Short mmCIF file of C-alpha atoms in Angstrom, two decimals:
data_model
loop_
_atom_site.label_atom_id
_atom_site.label_comp_id
_atom_site.label_asym_id
_atom_site.label_seq_id
_atom_site.Cartn_x
_atom_site.Cartn_y
_atom_site.Cartn_z
CA MET A 887 -51.86 -27.79 -21.96
CA ASP A 888 -50.81 -24.64 -23.71
CA ARG A 889 -52.22 -22.45 -20.91
CA LYS A 890 -50.37 -24.50 -18.28
CA PHE A 891 -47.13 -24.08 -20.27
CA ALA A 892 -47.66 -20.43 -20.67
CA LYS A 893 -48.32 -20.01 -16.95
CA LEU A 894 -45.23 -21.97 -16.12
CA LYS A 895 -43.19 -19.88 -18.57
CA ASP A 896 -44.51 -16.61 -17.12
CA SER A 897 -43.77 -17.89 -13.61
CA VAL A 898 -40.17 -18.76 -14.51
CA ILE A 899 -39.66 -15.41 -16.19
CA SER A 900 -41.06 -13.58 -13.17
CA GLU A 901 -38.84 -15.47 -10.76
CA LYS A 902 -35.83 -14.69 -12.87
CA ALA A 903 -36.73 -11.00 -13.00
CA LEU A 904 -37.17 -10.89 -9.18
CA ALA A 905 -33.86 -12.64 -8.71
CA VAL A 906 -32.06 -10.21 -11.00
CA ARG A 907 -33.79 -7.34 -9.21
CA ARG A 908 -32.78 -8.65 -5.76
CA PHE A 909 -29.11 -8.86 -6.83
CA LYS A 910 -27.68 -5.38 -6.82
CA MET A 911 -24.36 -4.94 -8.58
CA THR A 912 -22.13 -3.12 -6.14
CA ARG A 913 -19.11 -1.09 -7.12
CA MET A 914 -16.72 -3.83 -6.03
CA TYR A 915 -18.62 -6.54 -7.88
CA TYR A 916 -18.62 -4.29 -11.02
CA PHE A 917 -14.85 -3.92 -10.89
CA LEU A 918 -14.37 -7.60 -10.19
CA LEU A 919 -16.60 -8.47 -13.22
CA HIS A 920 -14.32 -6.52 -15.53
CA LEU A 921 -11.22 -8.04 -13.87
CA VAL A 922 -12.62 -11.55 -14.65
CA ILE A 923 -13.37 -10.45 -18.21
CA SER A 924 -9.77 -9.24 -18.61
CA ASP A 925 -8.41 -12.49 -17.23
CA ILE A 926 -10.57 -14.56 -19.57
CA MET A 927 -9.40 -12.45 -22.49
CA THR A 928 -5.78 -13.03 -21.50
CA GLY A 929 -6.33 -16.78 -21.36
CA CYS A 930 -8.25 -16.93 -24.66
CA PHE A 931 -6.34 -14.37 -26.77
CA THR A 932 -2.87 -14.34 -25.28
CA VAL A 933 -2.11 -17.84 -24.09
CA MET A 934 -4.14 -19.97 -26.49
CA PRO A 935 -2.81 -18.38 -29.74
CA GLN A 936 0.67 -18.64 -28.46
CA LEU A 937 0.25 -22.35 -27.75
CA ALA A 938 -1.15 -22.87 -31.29
CA TRP A 939 1.76 -20.90 -32.67
CA ASP A 940 4.26 -23.04 -30.78
CA ILE A 941 2.67 -26.23 -32.14
CA THR A 942 2.80 -25.02 -35.82
CA HIS A 943 6.17 -23.35 -35.29
CA ARG A 944 5.24 -20.69 -37.90
CA PHE A 945 2.23 -18.40 -37.97
CA ASN A 946 -0.28 -19.55 -40.57
CA GLY A 947 -3.06 -17.01 -40.75
CA GLY A 948 -2.35 -14.16 -43.11
CA ASN A 949 -1.67 -10.45 -42.48
CA ILE A 950 -5.02 -9.44 -40.97
CA LEU A 951 -5.05 -12.34 -38.43
CA CYS A 952 -1.47 -11.63 -37.60
CA LYS A 953 -2.25 -8.02 -36.69
CA GLY A 954 -5.41 -8.98 -34.82
CA VAL A 955 -3.73 -11.70 -32.79
CA LYS A 956 -0.84 -9.40 -31.87
CA PHE A 957 -3.21 -6.63 -30.79
CA LEU A 958 -5.24 -8.99 -28.63
CA GLN A 959 -2.18 -10.64 -27.08
CA LEU A 960 -1.33 -7.35 -25.36
CA PHE A 961 -4.84 -6.07 -24.83
CA GLY A 962 -5.64 -8.68 -22.18
CA PRO A 963 -2.60 -7.93 -19.96
CA TYR A 964 -3.14 -4.23 -20.33
CA LEU A 965 -6.73 -4.43 -19.43
CA SER A 966 -6.01 -6.62 -16.41
CA SER A 967 -3.34 -4.16 -15.19
CA TYR A 968 -5.47 -1.07 -15.50
CA VAL A 969 -8.62 -2.62 -14.13
CA LEU A 970 -6.52 -3.47 -11.01
CA VAL A 971 -5.46 0.19 -11.01
CA VAL A 972 -8.98 1.63 -11.10
CA THR A 973 -10.06 -0.90 -8.49
CA ALA A 974 -7.23 0.22 -6.19
CA ILE A 975 -8.21 3.89 -6.78
CA ASP A 976 -11.85 3.10 -5.96
CA ARG A 977 -10.93 1.34 -2.69
CA TYR A 978 -8.66 4.26 -1.88
CA GLN A 979 -11.42 6.74 -2.23
CA ALA A 980 -13.93 4.56 -0.33
CA ILE A 981 -11.68 3.98 2.65
CA CYS A 982 -9.51 7.08 2.87
CA TYR A 983 -12.24 9.52 1.84
CA PRO A 984 -15.51 7.96 2.98
CA LEU A 985 -17.44 11.21 2.57
CA SER A 986 -16.86 11.05 -1.17
CA ASN A 987 -19.22 8.06 -1.28
CA CYS A 988 -22.18 10.46 -0.80
CA ASN A 989 -21.49 11.92 -4.25
CA TRP A 990 -20.45 8.71 -5.94
CA THR A 991 -22.71 7.37 -8.69
CA SER A 992 -22.65 4.39 -10.93
CA LYS A 993 -21.71 6.63 -13.84
CA LYS A 994 -18.33 7.38 -12.13
CA SER A 995 -17.56 3.62 -11.78
CA LYS A 996 -18.51 3.01 -15.47
CA LEU A 997 -16.30 6.00 -16.47
CA MET A 998 -13.31 4.59 -14.58
CA ILE A 999 -13.73 1.20 -16.23
CA ALA A 1000 -14.20 2.91 -19.65
CA ILE A 1001 -10.96 4.78 -19.10
CA ALA A 1002 -9.18 1.45 -18.30
CA TRP A 1003 -10.52 0.00 -21.55
CA ILE A 1004 -9.50 3.04 -23.65
CA ILE A 1005 -6.00 3.09 -22.21
CA SER A 1006 -5.60 -0.66 -22.95
CA ILE A 1007 -6.79 -0.19 -26.52
CA LEU A 1008 -4.42 2.76 -27.12
CA CYS A 1009 -1.43 0.94 -25.60
CA SER A 1010 -2.14 -2.20 -27.65
CA ALA A 1011 -2.72 -0.38 -30.94
CA PRO A 1012 0.95 -0.16 -31.99
CA GLN A 1013 1.06 -3.93 -32.24
CA ALA A 1014 -1.13 -3.75 -35.33
CA PHE A 1015 1.37 -1.48 -37.04
CA ILE A 1016 4.61 -3.09 -35.90
CA PHE A 1017 3.72 -6.71 -36.76
CA SER A 1018 2.84 -8.02 -40.20
CA TYR A 1019 2.78 -11.31 -42.06
CA GLN A 1020 6.03 -11.13 -44.06
CA GLU A 1021 9.05 -13.04 -45.27
CA ILE A 1022 11.57 -13.57 -42.55
CA PRO A 1023 14.90 -11.84 -43.28
CA GLY A 1024 17.57 -14.37 -44.18
CA PHE A 1025 15.05 -17.15 -44.78
CA PRO A 1026 13.74 -16.90 -48.35
CA GLY A 1027 10.25 -18.32 -48.87
CA VAL A 1028 9.60 -18.57 -45.14
CA TYR A 1029 6.73 -16.35 -43.84
CA ASP A 1030 5.81 -15.53 -40.24
CA CYS A 1031 4.08 -12.87 -38.11
CA TRP A 1032 7.13 -10.60 -37.75
CA ALA A 1033 7.94 -7.27 -36.17
CA THR A 1034 9.52 -4.44 -38.14
CA PHE A 1035 10.97 -1.24 -36.53
CA THR A 1036 11.78 1.20 -39.37
CA ALA A 1037 11.80 4.47 -37.43
CA LEU A 1038 15.07 3.75 -35.56
CA PRO A 1039 18.13 1.69 -36.47
CA PRO A 1040 18.31 -1.73 -34.93
CA PRO A 1041 18.36 -2.64 -32.07
CA TRP A 1042 17.11 0.62 -30.71
CA GLY A 1043 13.63 0.45 -32.10
CA GLU A 1044 12.91 -2.86 -30.38
CA ARG A 1045 14.65 -1.79 -27.20
CA ILE A 1046 12.59 1.42 -26.88
CA TYR A 1047 9.35 -0.42 -27.65
CA VAL A 1048 10.06 -3.11 -25.04
CA THR A 1049 10.99 -0.51 -22.46
CA TRP A 1050 7.81 1.51 -23.16
CA TYR A 1051 5.77 -1.70 -22.83
CA THR A 1052 7.46 -2.53 -19.52
CA VAL A 1053 6.76 0.93 -18.07
CA THR A 1054 3.13 1.21 -19.24
CA VAL A 1055 1.99 -2.39 -18.39
CA PHE A 1056 3.99 -3.02 -15.27
CA PHE A 1057 5.73 -0.15 -13.52
CA ILE A 1058 3.05 2.56 -13.74
CA PRO A 1059 0.29 0.19 -12.49
CA LEU A 1060 2.64 -1.18 -9.77
CA ILE A 1061 3.41 2.34 -8.45
CA ILE A 1062 -0.26 3.32 -8.35
CA ILE A 1063 -1.38 0.04 -6.72
CA THR A 1064 1.43 0.14 -4.13
CA TYR A 1065 0.75 3.74 -3.25
CA THR A 1066 -3.06 3.34 -2.80
CA TYR A 1067 -2.89 0.16 -0.72
CA VAL A 1068 -0.03 1.46 1.48
CA TYR A 1069 -2.07 4.53 2.16
CA ILE A 1070 -5.15 2.43 2.91
CA CYS A 1071 -3.13 0.52 5.48
CA TYR A 1072 -1.85 3.72 6.95
CA GLU A 1073 -5.38 5.04 7.40
CA VAL A 1074 -6.56 1.79 9.05
CA TRP A 1075 -3.64 1.78 11.45
CA ASN A 1076 -4.14 5.42 12.26
CA ASN A 1077 -7.89 4.76 12.93
CA VAL A 1078 -6.93 1.97 15.32
CA ARG A 1079 -4.52 4.18 17.19
CA LEU A 1080 -7.09 6.93 17.69
CA LYS A 1081 -9.73 4.49 18.87
CA ARG A 1082 -7.35 3.00 21.40
CA GLN A 1083 -6.79 6.45 22.83
CA THR A 1084 -10.58 7.14 23.12
CA LEU A 1085 -11.56 3.65 24.39
CA LYS A 1086 -10.48 4.07 28.06
CA PRO A 1087 -12.39 7.33 28.69
CA GLU A 1088 -15.37 5.80 27.04
CA ILE A 1089 -15.28 2.75 29.28
CA SER A 1090 -14.84 5.01 32.42
CA PHE A 1091 -17.94 6.96 31.39
CA ILE A 1092 -19.93 3.75 31.08
CA GLU A 1093 -18.86 2.50 34.40
CA MET A 1094 -19.81 5.85 35.94
CA ARG A 1095 -23.21 5.61 34.27
CA LYS A 1096 -23.81 2.11 35.53
CA ASN A 1097 -22.87 3.08 39.13
CA TRP A 1098 -25.23 6.02 38.93
CA LEU A 1099 -28.06 3.88 37.69
CA LYS A 1100 -27.40 1.33 40.47
CA ASN A 1101 -27.56 4.03 43.17
CA GLU A 1102 -30.70 5.49 41.64
CA SER A 1103 -32.39 2.05 41.63
CA GLU A 1104 -31.44 1.52 45.28
CA ASP A 1105 -32.91 4.91 46.21
CA GLN A 1106 -36.14 4.13 44.34
CA ASN A 1107 -36.50 0.70 46.06
CA HIS A 1108 -35.95 2.38 49.39
CA THR A 1109 -38.61 5.00 48.64
CA LYS A 1110 -41.00 2.30 47.54
CA ASN A 1111 -40.61 0.31 50.81
CA ASP A 1112 -41.08 3.38 52.95
CA SER A 1113 -44.07 4.74 51.08
CA LEU A 1114 -47.15 5.23 53.34
CA ASP A 1115 -49.79 4.75 50.72
CA GLY A 1116 -48.17 1.70 49.14
CA ASN A 1117 -47.88 3.17 45.71
CA SER A 1118 -44.70 2.37 43.90
CA VAL A 1119 -42.53 4.90 42.44
CA GLU A 1120 -42.10 4.37 38.64
CA ASN A 1121 -38.62 3.92 37.34
CA ASN A 1122 -37.42 6.15 34.63
CA SER A 1123 -37.16 3.89 31.62
CA ASP A 1124 -34.57 6.06 29.93
CA ASP A 1125 -32.24 5.97 32.91
CA SER A 1126 -32.64 2.27 33.66
CA LYS A 1127 -31.50 1.05 30.32
CA TYR A 1128 -28.08 -0.45 30.10
CA VAL A 1129 -25.85 1.79 28.03
CA THR A 1130 -23.47 0.03 25.63
CA PRO A 1131 -20.34 1.51 24.06
CA ASN A 1132 -22.02 1.63 20.68
CA GLN A 1133 -25.01 3.58 22.12
CA ILE A 1134 -22.77 6.25 23.40
CA ASN A 1135 -20.75 6.42 20.24
CA PRO A 1136 -22.67 4.55 17.53
CA ARG A 1137 -19.84 5.08 14.98
CA SER A 1138 -17.32 3.49 17.30
CA HIS A 1139 -16.41 -0.20 16.90
CA SER A 1140 -14.82 -2.68 19.19
CA ILE A 1141 -11.04 -2.50 19.33
CA TYR A 1142 -10.85 -6.26 18.67
CA ARG A 1143 -13.04 -5.95 15.61
CA ILE A 1144 -10.91 -3.13 14.24
CA SER A 1145 -7.76 -5.21 14.83
CA LYS A 1146 -9.19 -7.95 12.72
CA ALA A 1147 -10.12 -5.53 9.95
CA LYS A 1148 -6.63 -4.01 10.14
CA ILE A 1149 -4.98 -7.43 9.81
CA LYS A 1150 -7.28 -8.40 6.91
CA THR A 1151 -6.47 -5.16 5.13
CA VAL A 1152 -2.71 -5.69 5.50
CA LYS A 1153 -3.05 -9.27 4.23
CA VAL A 1154 -5.08 -8.23 1.22
CA THR A 1155 -2.58 -5.47 0.45
CA VAL A 1156 0.41 -7.80 0.65
CA VAL A 1157 -1.37 -10.45 -1.43
CA VAL A 1158 -2.44 -8.03 -4.16
CA VAL A 1159 1.01 -6.44 -4.57
CA ILE A 1160 2.97 -9.70 -4.33
CA CYS A 1161 0.65 -11.57 -6.74
CA TYR A 1162 0.86 -8.76 -9.27
CA ILE A 1163 4.63 -8.75 -9.11
CA VAL A 1164 4.98 -12.52 -9.21
CA CYS A 1165 2.60 -12.95 -12.11
CA SER A 1166 3.85 -10.07 -14.22
CA SER A 1167 7.55 -9.84 -13.61
CA PRO A 1168 8.85 -13.09 -15.22
CA PHE A 1169 7.78 -12.12 -18.75
CA ILE A 1170 8.81 -8.49 -18.22
CA CYS A 1171 12.27 -9.45 -16.96
CA VAL A 1172 12.90 -11.84 -19.81
CA GLN A 1173 11.93 -9.28 -22.46
CA VAL A 1174 14.12 -6.59 -20.89
CA TRP A 1175 17.01 -9.04 -20.50
CA ALA A 1176 16.69 -10.25 -24.09
CA ASN A 1177 16.68 -6.76 -25.62
CA TRP A 1178 19.15 -4.94 -23.44
CA TRP A 1179 21.68 -7.64 -22.47
CA PRO A 1180 24.37 -8.05 -25.24
CA GLY A 1181 24.27 -11.56 -26.71
CA ALA A 1182 21.13 -12.60 -24.77
CA GLN A 1183 19.21 -13.64 -27.89
CA GLN A 1184 22.12 -15.94 -28.83
CA THR A 1185 21.93 -17.96 -25.67
CA SER A 1186 20.35 -21.45 -25.53
CA PHE A 1187 17.74 -20.20 -23.11
CA TRP A 1188 16.42 -17.68 -25.59
CA THR A 1189 16.77 -19.66 -28.84
CA ALA A 1190 14.89 -22.61 -27.25
CA LYS A 1191 11.97 -20.40 -26.18
CA ASN A 1192 11.96 -17.56 -28.65
CA LYS A 1193 8.34 -16.66 -29.13
CA ASN A 1194 7.86 -12.98 -28.45
CA TYR A 1195 4.43 -11.55 -27.59
CA ILE A 1196 5.85 -8.10 -28.46
#
């Protein structure tokens, strides 16, 4: 019984090892994996703590937990933004500079992801110094996880910090993502235009080749029928083959196939940019409005929903 169980166990382990070996982590899957991780971190460490905070109304966790929660609340959004940035840069290099793939290694992909993590950590680090568990000014005996800006007089400290956060988490990634995907679309459209120009001469050459083969075949049949010894003349196998467009130019694709790829690229580009703007802009706009618009924090909209992440 033990031997059967051991054999079954070894068989299962071997199958798992073979399955893992068959699955090869490509560059795109690697970037998507870290994008999923960043989104999970955003849900677990940004949204869930805020929901718990809204339920209890006041933060009840002490100074260390206050700093840790505030750090993680920004770390997820930062990581998501910069993983999107390095993914866009990777696609830009793969499509616009395909020869660079020859020198591309897995270490470069890991380095790009590591840079995204390091930037996210550095940008989120000020949260641990700005926020602390302290008594709320004007409310004796009431403690909360509160921000303090001592370097500059109010409200300029908070305004500068919110502006810096807006630029680093939203506008810089947006500019890079927009530039890379727009340039990708330009390269695809330019490729389609060039292939359209070369398609007609290519088809003309194919038709000429087919006509030549047809005439050659007729001459060979005529020679065979008129032969005195009855021996047939062998056809040249290389000349009798049908020549397809891809055989003449193996790197050339069908114009219809390229059109589909072009449309798909444009759609993906529009979806990526629009989704990034739609998902990130509401919180950014509210924070900028609340800190730069005079009297914004005294409005009913702000006082009813005043739970800052930053």
